[in-house]
Short mmCIF file of C-alpha atoms in Angstrom, two decimals:
data_model
loop_
_atom_site.label_atom_id
_atom_site.label_comp_id
_atom_site.label_asym_id
_atom_site.label_seq_id
_atom_site.Cartn_x
_atom_site.Cartn_y
_atom_site.Cartn_z
CA MET A 17 -15.75 -193.38 -119.05
CA ARG A 18 -16.08 -196.10 -121.55
CA SER A 19 -12.76 -197.40 -123.02
CA TRP A 20 -12.35 -199.01 -126.44
CA PRO A 21 -12.33 -202.77 -127.18
CA THR A 22 -9.29 -204.75 -126.21
CA PRO A 23 -7.36 -206.37 -129.09
CA ASP A 24 -6.44 -210.03 -128.83
CA VAL A 25 -2.87 -210.17 -127.71
CA PRO A 26 -1.54 -213.76 -128.13
CA ARG A 27 0.88 -215.40 -125.99
CA ILE A 28 4.11 -216.55 -127.50
CA ASP A 29 6.53 -219.38 -126.68
CA GLY A 30 10.05 -218.96 -125.59
CA PRO A 31 11.74 -217.22 -122.72
CA SER A 32 10.81 -213.47 -122.15
CA VAL A 33 13.33 -210.73 -121.57
CA PRO A 34 12.93 -208.34 -118.57
CA LEU A 35 12.15 -204.82 -119.61
CA ALA A 36 14.60 -202.00 -118.98
CA LEU A 37 13.62 -198.33 -119.82
CA PHE A 38 15.30 -194.94 -119.59
CA ASP A 39 14.14 -193.00 -116.53
CA THR A 40 13.95 -189.29 -117.02
CA ALA A 41 14.53 -188.69 -113.38
CA ASP A 42 17.51 -190.80 -112.92
CA GLU A 43 18.71 -190.01 -116.54
CA ALA A 44 19.63 -193.75 -116.94
CA ILE A 45 18.31 -196.96 -118.40
CA ARG A 46 17.14 -199.15 -115.53
CA PRO A 47 15.15 -202.45 -115.15
CA VAL A 48 11.51 -201.67 -114.59
CA GLY A 49 10.19 -202.81 -111.12
CA THR A 50 7.85 -201.46 -108.57
CA PHE A 51 5.35 -204.31 -109.06
CA GLY A 52 2.45 -205.12 -106.93
CA ALA A 53 2.19 -208.27 -104.73
CA ASP A 54 0.88 -210.23 -107.61
CA GLY A 55 3.42 -208.91 -110.03
CA THR A 56 1.07 -206.29 -111.42
CA ALA A 57 2.80 -203.23 -113.15
CA GLY A 58 0.97 -199.86 -112.61
CA LEU A 59 1.06 -197.78 -115.64
CA TYR A 60 -0.35 -194.23 -115.88
CA VAL A 61 -0.19 -192.48 -119.12
CA CYS A 62 -1.55 -188.87 -119.61
CA GLY A 63 -4.45 -188.73 -121.98
CA ILE A 64 -5.83 -186.18 -124.49
CA THR A 65 -7.52 -182.87 -124.04
CA PRO A 66 -10.44 -183.57 -126.41
CA TYR A 67 -10.56 -180.56 -128.58
CA ASP A 68 -9.08 -181.90 -131.83
CA SER A 69 -8.64 -185.23 -133.71
CA THR A 70 -5.89 -187.71 -132.82
CA HIS A 71 -2.80 -186.68 -134.75
CA LEU A 72 0.39 -188.71 -135.21
CA GLY A 73 2.02 -187.02 -132.23
CA HIS A 74 -0.62 -188.50 -130.04
CA ALA A 75 -0.50 -191.80 -131.83
CA ALA A 76 3.39 -192.02 -131.40
CA THR A 77 3.06 -191.52 -127.65
CA TYR A 78 0.33 -194.14 -127.15
CA LEU A 79 2.12 -196.53 -129.36
CA THR A 80 5.19 -196.19 -127.12
CA PHE A 81 3.26 -197.18 -124.06
CA ASP A 82 1.31 -199.89 -125.90
CA ILE A 83 4.64 -201.55 -126.75
CA ILE A 84 5.71 -201.18 -123.06
CA HIS A 85 2.38 -202.65 -122.11
CA ARG A 86 2.92 -205.75 -124.53
CA VAL A 87 6.51 -206.33 -123.29
CA LEU A 88 5.32 -206.26 -119.67
CA LEU A 89 2.63 -208.69 -120.59
CA ASP A 90 5.19 -210.98 -122.29
CA ASN A 91 7.27 -210.80 -119.10
CA GLY A 92 4.22 -212.26 -117.21
CA HIS A 93 3.14 -209.06 -115.44
CA PRO A 94 -0.60 -208.11 -115.37
CA VAL A 95 -0.80 -204.42 -116.21
CA HIS A 96 -3.08 -202.01 -114.44
CA TYR A 97 -3.13 -199.31 -117.09
CA VAL A 98 -4.80 -195.95 -116.16
CA GLN A 99 -5.41 -193.01 -118.61
CA ASN A 100 -7.25 -189.79 -117.99
CA ILE A 101 -9.08 -187.39 -120.29
CA THR A 102 -8.79 -183.65 -119.59
CA ASP A 103 -12.44 -182.99 -120.48
CA VAL A 104 -12.53 -179.76 -118.37
CA ASP A 105 -9.87 -177.30 -119.62
CA ASP A 106 -9.36 -173.92 -121.27
CA PRO A 107 -8.31 -175.12 -124.70
CA LEU A 108 -11.55 -177.14 -124.87
CA PHE A 109 -13.75 -174.19 -123.97
CA GLU A 110 -11.86 -171.92 -126.34
CA ARG A 111 -12.23 -174.30 -129.36
CA ALA A 112 -15.92 -174.77 -128.53
CA GLU A 113 -16.55 -171.07 -128.47
CA ARG A 114 -14.66 -170.55 -131.75
CA ASP A 115 -16.70 -173.29 -133.47
CA GLY A 116 -19.98 -172.26 -131.89
CA VAL A 117 -20.60 -175.63 -130.16
CA ASP A 118 -21.20 -176.72 -126.62
CA TRP A 119 -17.93 -177.69 -125.06
CA ARG A 120 -19.26 -181.02 -123.70
CA GLU A 121 -20.48 -182.02 -127.19
CA LEU A 122 -17.08 -181.14 -128.71
CA GLY A 123 -15.24 -183.18 -125.99
CA GLU A 124 -17.53 -186.17 -126.46
CA SER A 125 -17.11 -186.13 -130.24
CA GLN A 126 -13.26 -186.09 -130.05
CA VAL A 127 -13.13 -188.71 -127.31
CA ASP A 128 -15.29 -190.99 -129.65
CA LEU A 129 -12.88 -190.33 -132.57
CA PHE A 130 -9.83 -191.01 -130.23
CA ARG A 131 -11.35 -194.42 -129.29
CA SER A 132 -11.84 -195.21 -132.81
CA ASP A 133 -8.23 -194.45 -133.73
CA MET A 134 -6.90 -196.32 -130.84
CA GLU A 135 -9.01 -199.31 -131.77
CA GLN A 136 -7.89 -199.12 -135.44
CA LEU A 137 -4.28 -199.06 -134.30
CA SER A 138 -4.69 -202.14 -131.96
CA VAL A 139 -3.79 -200.17 -128.92
CA ILE A 140 -4.44 -202.03 -125.64
CA PRO A 141 -7.01 -199.86 -123.83
CA PRO A 142 -6.54 -198.68 -120.24
CA ARG A 143 -8.28 -200.65 -117.43
CA ASP A 144 -9.56 -197.34 -116.02
CA TYR A 145 -10.25 -194.54 -118.51
CA ILE A 146 -11.23 -191.57 -116.39
CA GLY A 147 -12.46 -188.01 -117.39
CA ALA A 148 -11.65 -185.04 -115.15
CA MET A 149 -15.30 -184.46 -114.58
CA GLU A 150 -15.53 -188.00 -113.17
CA SER A 151 -12.68 -187.34 -110.77
CA VAL A 152 -13.82 -183.94 -109.25
CA ASP A 153 -14.55 -185.39 -105.86
CA GLU A 154 -11.21 -187.17 -105.73
CA VAL A 155 -9.49 -183.86 -106.66
CA ILE A 156 -11.42 -182.05 -103.99
CA ALA A 157 -10.28 -184.59 -101.46
CA LEU A 158 -6.56 -184.34 -102.43
CA VAL A 159 -6.69 -180.53 -102.53
CA GLN A 160 -8.13 -180.56 -99.04
CA ARG A 161 -5.33 -182.88 -97.86
CA LEU A 162 -2.72 -180.51 -99.17
CA LEU A 163 -4.33 -177.51 -97.57
CA ASP A 164 -4.64 -179.52 -94.24
CA ASN A 165 -0.91 -180.38 -94.23
CA GLY A 166 0.33 -177.01 -95.28
CA SER A 167 1.32 -178.06 -98.79
CA ALA A 168 -1.19 -175.72 -100.44
CA TYR A 169 -2.75 -172.30 -99.68
CA ILE A 170 -5.60 -169.96 -100.97
CA VAL A 171 -4.49 -166.64 -102.50
CA ASP A 172 -5.79 -163.50 -100.83
CA ASP A 173 -8.26 -162.64 -103.59
CA PRO A 174 -11.94 -162.33 -102.53
CA GLU A 175 -13.26 -162.50 -106.08
CA HIS A 176 -11.14 -165.44 -107.23
CA PRO A 177 -9.72 -167.39 -104.19
CA ASP A 178 -7.72 -169.90 -106.12
CA VAL A 179 -5.91 -172.64 -104.44
CA TYR A 180 -2.08 -173.20 -105.20
CA ALA A 181 0.26 -175.88 -104.32
CA SER A 182 3.62 -174.77 -103.07
CA ILE A 183 6.82 -176.05 -104.71
CA ALA A 184 8.40 -175.98 -101.23
CA ALA A 185 5.97 -178.79 -100.10
CA THR A 186 8.42 -181.48 -101.13
CA GLU A 187 12.16 -181.32 -100.69
CA GLN A 188 12.69 -183.30 -103.86
CA PHE A 189 10.81 -180.99 -106.08
CA GLY A 190 12.63 -180.78 -109.58
CA TYR A 191 14.03 -184.33 -109.31
CA GLU A 192 11.81 -185.65 -112.13
CA SER A 193 12.74 -183.13 -114.81
CA ASN A 194 16.15 -182.24 -113.55
CA TYR A 195 15.70 -178.77 -114.99
CA ASP A 196 17.32 -175.63 -113.46
CA ARG A 197 15.17 -172.78 -112.15
CA ALA A 198 15.43 -170.72 -115.42
CA THR A 199 14.28 -173.65 -117.55
CA MET A 200 11.45 -174.29 -115.21
CA GLU A 201 10.34 -170.77 -115.36
CA ARG A 202 10.46 -170.65 -119.14
CA PHE A 203 8.42 -173.85 -119.54
CA PHE A 204 5.98 -172.97 -116.90
CA ALA A 205 5.12 -169.79 -118.67
CA GLU A 206 5.00 -171.43 -122.07
CA ARG A 207 3.01 -174.45 -120.94
CA GLY A 208 -0.07 -173.19 -119.16
CA GLY A 209 1.44 -171.69 -116.01
CA ASP A 210 0.56 -168.46 -114.49
CA PRO A 211 3.81 -167.07 -112.97
CA ASP A 212 2.50 -163.47 -112.78
CA ARG A 213 -0.56 -164.29 -110.72
CA PRO A 214 -0.86 -161.83 -107.79
CA GLY A 215 -0.92 -163.48 -104.42
CA LYS A 216 1.30 -166.54 -105.03
CA ARG A 217 4.17 -167.28 -102.82
CA ASP A 218 6.35 -168.37 -105.56
CA PRO A 219 5.87 -167.74 -109.31
CA LEU A 220 6.22 -171.56 -110.03
CA ASP A 221 3.49 -172.55 -107.55
CA ALA A 222 0.84 -174.52 -109.46
CA LEU A 223 -2.86 -173.98 -109.52
CA ILE A 224 -4.74 -176.92 -108.10
CA TRP A 225 -8.25 -175.41 -107.79
CA ARG A 226 -9.51 -172.60 -109.90
CA ALA A 227 -12.32 -170.53 -108.29
CA ARG A 228 -15.46 -170.09 -110.28
CA ARG A 229 -15.29 -167.59 -113.09
CA GLU A 230 -18.43 -166.42 -115.01
CA GLY A 231 -19.15 -168.73 -117.91
CA GLU A 232 -17.01 -171.64 -116.72
CA PRO A 233 -18.25 -174.95 -115.22
CA SER A 234 -17.78 -175.24 -111.58
CA TRP A 235 -18.35 -177.73 -108.65
CA ASP A 236 -18.91 -177.03 -104.98
CA SER A 237 -16.04 -177.72 -102.63
CA PRO A 238 -15.13 -176.95 -98.84
CA PHE A 239 -12.94 -174.17 -100.20
CA GLY A 240 -15.41 -172.65 -102.63
CA PRO A 241 -16.97 -173.42 -106.02
CA GLY A 242 -14.43 -173.96 -108.88
CA ARG A 243 -12.76 -176.69 -111.04
CA PRO A 244 -9.67 -178.67 -110.84
CA GLY A 245 -6.23 -177.68 -111.87
CA TRP A 246 -4.61 -179.59 -114.64
CA HIS A 247 -1.79 -181.31 -112.87
CA ILE A 248 -3.69 -182.48 -109.65
CA GLU A 249 -6.24 -184.21 -111.86
CA CYS A 250 -3.63 -186.75 -112.93
CA SER A 251 -2.37 -187.00 -109.28
CA ALA A 252 -5.79 -187.90 -107.90
CA ILE A 253 -6.74 -190.26 -110.71
CA ALA A 254 -3.49 -192.18 -110.48
CA VAL A 255 -3.30 -192.59 -106.63
CA ASN A 256 -6.91 -193.61 -106.41
CA ARG A 257 -6.49 -196.42 -108.73
CA ILE A 258 -3.03 -197.78 -108.83
CA GLY A 259 -1.74 -196.46 -105.57
CA ASP A 260 0.73 -193.77 -104.44
CA TYR A 261 3.82 -195.59 -105.79
CA PHE A 262 3.62 -197.49 -109.09
CA SER A 263 5.73 -198.70 -112.00
CA ILE A 264 5.54 -196.00 -114.76
CA GLN A 265 4.22 -192.56 -115.35
CA GLY A 266 4.42 -191.64 -119.00
CA GLY A 267 3.62 -189.23 -121.74
CA GLY A 268 5.26 -186.99 -124.39
CA SER A 269 8.43 -185.03 -123.57
CA ASP A 270 6.53 -181.80 -123.54
CA LEU A 271 4.74 -183.08 -120.25
CA ILE A 272 8.04 -183.43 -118.36
CA PHE A 273 7.65 -179.97 -117.02
CA PRO A 274 5.47 -178.64 -115.52
CA HIS A 275 2.82 -181.42 -115.85
CA HIS A 276 4.65 -184.53 -114.65
CA GLU A 277 6.80 -182.69 -112.16
CA PHE A 278 3.73 -181.16 -110.52
CA SER A 279 1.46 -184.23 -110.66
CA ALA A 280 4.17 -186.21 -108.99
CA ALA A 281 4.85 -183.49 -106.42
CA HIS A 282 1.13 -183.17 -105.55
CA ALA A 283 0.82 -186.85 -104.96
CA GLU A 284 4.07 -186.98 -102.98
CA ALA A 285 3.02 -184.14 -100.84
CA GLY A 286 -0.38 -185.53 -100.31
CA CYS A 287 0.53 -189.11 -99.54
CA GLY A 288 3.91 -188.36 -97.77
CA ILE A 289 6.13 -190.31 -100.09
CA GLU A 290 9.39 -189.48 -101.85
CA ARG A 291 8.67 -190.66 -105.26
CA MET A 292 5.47 -191.38 -107.17
CA ALA A 293 6.62 -193.62 -109.93
CA GLY A 294 9.48 -196.04 -110.28
CA HIS A 295 10.11 -194.70 -113.83
CA TYR A 296 9.18 -191.54 -115.66
CA VAL A 297 9.10 -192.26 -119.19
CA HIS A 298 8.70 -189.80 -122.10
CA SER A 299 8.39 -190.05 -125.85
CA GLY A 300 9.75 -187.58 -128.31
CA MET A 301 7.88 -185.09 -130.59
CA ILE A 302 6.91 -185.92 -134.11
CA GLY A 303 7.61 -183.53 -136.96
CA LEU A 304 6.21 -183.27 -140.47
CA ASP A 305 8.75 -182.89 -143.23
CA GLY A 306 11.23 -181.51 -140.75
CA VAL A 307 8.79 -179.13 -138.86
CA LYS A 308 7.38 -179.97 -135.54
CA MET A 309 3.68 -180.84 -135.77
CA SER A 310 1.63 -178.34 -133.89
CA LYS A 311 -1.98 -177.06 -133.99
CA SER A 312 -0.83 -173.53 -134.33
CA LEU A 313 1.17 -174.33 -137.53
CA GLY A 314 -1.65 -176.35 -138.98
CA ASN A 315 0.59 -179.19 -140.04
CA LEU A 316 -1.07 -182.03 -138.27
CA VAL A 317 -1.51 -185.44 -139.80
CA PHE A 318 -4.53 -187.13 -138.34
CA VAL A 319 -4.72 -190.96 -137.87
CA SER A 320 -8.37 -191.02 -139.06
CA LYS A 321 -7.50 -189.31 -142.38
CA LEU A 322 -4.82 -191.91 -143.07
CA THR A 323 -7.05 -194.90 -142.20
CA ASP A 324 -9.89 -193.27 -144.24
CA ALA A 325 -7.38 -193.03 -147.21
CA GLY A 326 -6.90 -196.74 -146.96
CA TYR A 327 -3.58 -196.97 -145.20
CA ASP A 328 -3.20 -200.23 -143.10
CA PRO A 329 -3.07 -199.44 -139.51
CA SER A 330 -0.12 -201.89 -139.13
CA ALA A 331 1.76 -199.77 -141.74
CA ILE A 332 1.05 -196.58 -139.57
CA ARG A 333 2.44 -198.46 -136.54
CA LEU A 334 5.51 -199.42 -138.52
CA ALA A 335 6.00 -195.90 -139.72
CA LEU A 336 5.98 -194.58 -136.15
CA LEU A 337 8.16 -197.41 -134.77
CA ASP A 338 10.94 -197.04 -137.29
CA SER A 339 12.65 -194.43 -135.09
CA HIS A 340 13.46 -194.55 -131.36
CA TYR A 341 10.71 -193.63 -129.14
CA ARG A 342 12.83 -190.95 -127.10
CA ALA A 343 13.92 -189.21 -130.26
CA ASP A 344 12.31 -186.17 -131.79
CA ARG A 345 11.50 -187.72 -135.14
CA ASP A 346 10.01 -186.83 -138.55
CA PHE A 347 7.14 -188.15 -140.41
CA SER A 348 6.60 -187.87 -144.19
CA ASP A 349 4.91 -189.46 -147.18
CA GLU A 350 8.15 -191.27 -147.98
CA ILE A 351 8.34 -192.70 -144.45
CA LEU A 352 4.76 -194.00 -144.70
CA THR A 353 5.40 -195.44 -148.19
CA ASP A 354 8.48 -197.21 -146.88
CA ALA A 355 6.31 -198.60 -144.04
CA VAL A 356 3.77 -199.94 -146.54
CA GLY A 357 6.59 -201.63 -148.52
CA ARG A 358 8.03 -203.12 -145.39
CA LEU A 359 4.63 -204.58 -144.31
CA ASP A 360 4.18 -206.04 -147.83
CA ALA A 361 7.65 -207.66 -147.72
CA TRP A 362 7.00 -209.21 -144.39
CA ARG A 363 3.67 -210.73 -145.62
CA VAL A 364 5.48 -212.19 -148.60
CA ALA A 365 8.19 -213.66 -146.56
CA LEU A 366 5.63 -215.28 -144.31
CA ARG A 367 4.41 -217.47 -147.20
CA THR A 368 7.90 -219.21 -147.02
CA PRO A 369 8.76 -218.82 -143.36
CA GLY A 370 11.63 -221.25 -143.37
CA THR A 371 12.76 -223.24 -140.34
CA LEU A 372 11.25 -223.17 -136.92
CA ALA A 373 14.72 -222.62 -135.42
CA GLY A 374 15.12 -219.49 -137.43
CA ALA A 375 11.77 -218.21 -136.42
CA GLN A 376 12.54 -218.81 -132.69
CA ALA A 377 15.86 -217.09 -133.02
CA LEU A 378 14.00 -214.01 -134.67
CA VAL A 379 11.41 -213.90 -131.91
CA GLN A 380 14.23 -213.80 -129.22
CA GLU A 381 16.05 -211.03 -131.22
CA ILE A 382 12.85 -209.05 -131.24
CA ARG A 383 12.32 -209.53 -127.49
CA THR A 384 15.89 -208.61 -126.75
CA HIS A 385 15.63 -205.35 -128.74
CA LEU A 386 12.34 -204.29 -127.18
CA ALA A 387 13.52 -205.09 -123.62
CA SER A 388 16.53 -202.72 -124.22
CA ASP A 389 14.67 -199.40 -123.89
CA LEU A 390 12.26 -200.22 -126.67
CA ASP A 391 14.75 -200.53 -129.49
CA THR A 392 12.03 -200.80 -132.12
CA PRO A 393 14.33 -199.72 -135.04
CA GLY A 394 16.53 -202.74 -134.19
CA ALA A 395 13.66 -205.07 -133.87
CA LEU A 396 12.35 -204.01 -137.21
CA ALA A 397 15.66 -204.36 -139.02
CA ASP A 398 15.97 -207.82 -137.69
CA VAL A 399 12.60 -208.74 -139.18
CA ASP A 400 13.70 -207.12 -142.42
CA THR A 401 16.89 -209.29 -142.49
CA TRP A 402 14.76 -212.43 -141.81
CA ALA A 403 12.38 -211.48 -144.70
CA ARG A 404 15.19 -210.63 -147.06
CA GLU A 405 17.58 -213.51 -146.55
CA TYR A 406 17.17 -217.34 -147.22
CA ARG A 407 15.13 -218.75 -144.36
CA GLY A 408 15.69 -222.52 -144.94
CA GLU A 409 13.30 -225.24 -145.73
CA ASN A 410 9.73 -224.38 -144.47
CA GLU A 411 8.73 -226.16 -141.21
CA ALA A 412 5.40 -226.47 -139.49
CA GLY A 413 4.79 -223.68 -136.89
CA ALA A 414 7.49 -221.27 -138.16
CA GLY A 415 5.13 -218.84 -139.89
CA GLU A 416 2.61 -219.01 -137.07
CA LEU A 417 5.29 -218.22 -134.50
CA VAL A 418 6.61 -215.14 -136.41
CA SER A 419 3.18 -213.81 -137.22
CA THR A 420 2.04 -214.31 -133.53
CA ALA A 421 5.14 -212.71 -132.12
CA LEU A 422 4.89 -209.61 -134.32
CA ASP A 423 1.15 -209.35 -133.32
CA ALA A 424 1.92 -209.84 -129.66
CA LEU A 425 4.93 -207.63 -129.29
CA LEU A 426 4.67 -205.05 -131.95
CA GLY A 427 0.80 -205.03 -132.57
CA VAL A 428 1.52 -205.54 -136.26
CA ARG A 429 -0.78 -208.00 -137.99
CA LEU A 430 0.35 -209.89 -141.04
#
C-alpha cells in the first residue's frame, strides 16, 4: 500500500545520546538494542482500522513513535519502520453498513485522510505500509505453521470451523503485559475477544482464522475459506519484513492486551523464539477536558479539523508533546492555545539566537531529555528557558542549529 511523503529530517552536529525506553514487559527503562548487522533498528507500530478520521489519540501514538524514529536516526541507526492497516475487520464492516457505503470505499477514504494527516504533522512514514488484504497469503502460511506444530487448532464446528491459537503454545505467555488471569479475561472480553465461543480449549485462546460467514469477505486457504484474525495479521506482517526478533513493537496502551500479547505469542510459537521484540513500548490515552476520547462518547478531536481551522501542525505537535508519552493525558482548547503561544515565542527568540555555544548546549539538553524515555516535557521546558532568558550576542550558525535541531528531533518547524 502507498505510504505518504517522507519529510526532510536534517542531520545535526554534536554527539548523539543513546536511546533508553520503558519496556512494558520488563517494567523498566532500558537501552534500546536488538539492532541488525548494519545497525538497523526494526520498528513495528500497529496502524489504524480505517473506519473514521485520525483523532488526537491516534496522532499522539504516532507522534510518540515518530520521536523514537528521529532519535534513532540521530543515533546513527537506519530504521526499518513497518506499520499495518487493518482494512478487513468488523468495525469497518459495521460502519460501512451504518453509512450505506461499500466497506472498501470507506476504508480507502479514511486511509487517504490518515496519510494526509500524517504528512501535515511531518510524521516519518513507514518503509512498509501494509494492509491486511495484502498480507492474507502471509497470514495463511503462519496459521498453517501453527497448526502443523500443534500451537493452533480448528474448533469442532462444521458450519464455522474457526482456527484458534492456544495460549499454552508458549511457556512465556503473559510476559509482555504482566497481567494476571482475571485482568486478561476482562480485557479479552472488552477488546474484541470471544471467551464464550463453544469449542475453544481455553476461553482466552485467540482467533487466528475466521471461517467464512455470509456477507463477509473471504479468501481460500488449506483450512477452509475465511479471513485473518486481528492479532496474527500483525505477527505475519512484522516477521515477514523485519524478522522474528526486532527492536521495538509499539502502539497505544489499550493494545497491551490482548493485541500485543497475542501478536507476540503467535510469532514466537510460529518461529520458535522466546521473545518477538527487544522493547514493547506503549503510549497513554488522550482525554478531552478530563474525559477519555472515544468514538462511543462522540468527543473526538480530529487532526484534519484542527488543520482546516488554521492551526499550525507544529503547534499540534507541541500540544501533544507537552506531557509524557506514557501518561494518560488531557487535551483542551487551553492546551492548544498554550502550544500556539509557545511556538510563537520560539520563533521570536530565533530572531536573536544568541551565542553558538548556547545553541549547542541547548541541543545537547534536548538530546539528553529525549534519550531518557522520551522526556519531551523536559525538552520543551529547556527550549522555553532558552527563549525566555538572555542568549548573549548573536553568533553565526546559532539560529540555524536550534532551528535544525527542533526540526530533526521534535519535528517542529520554526
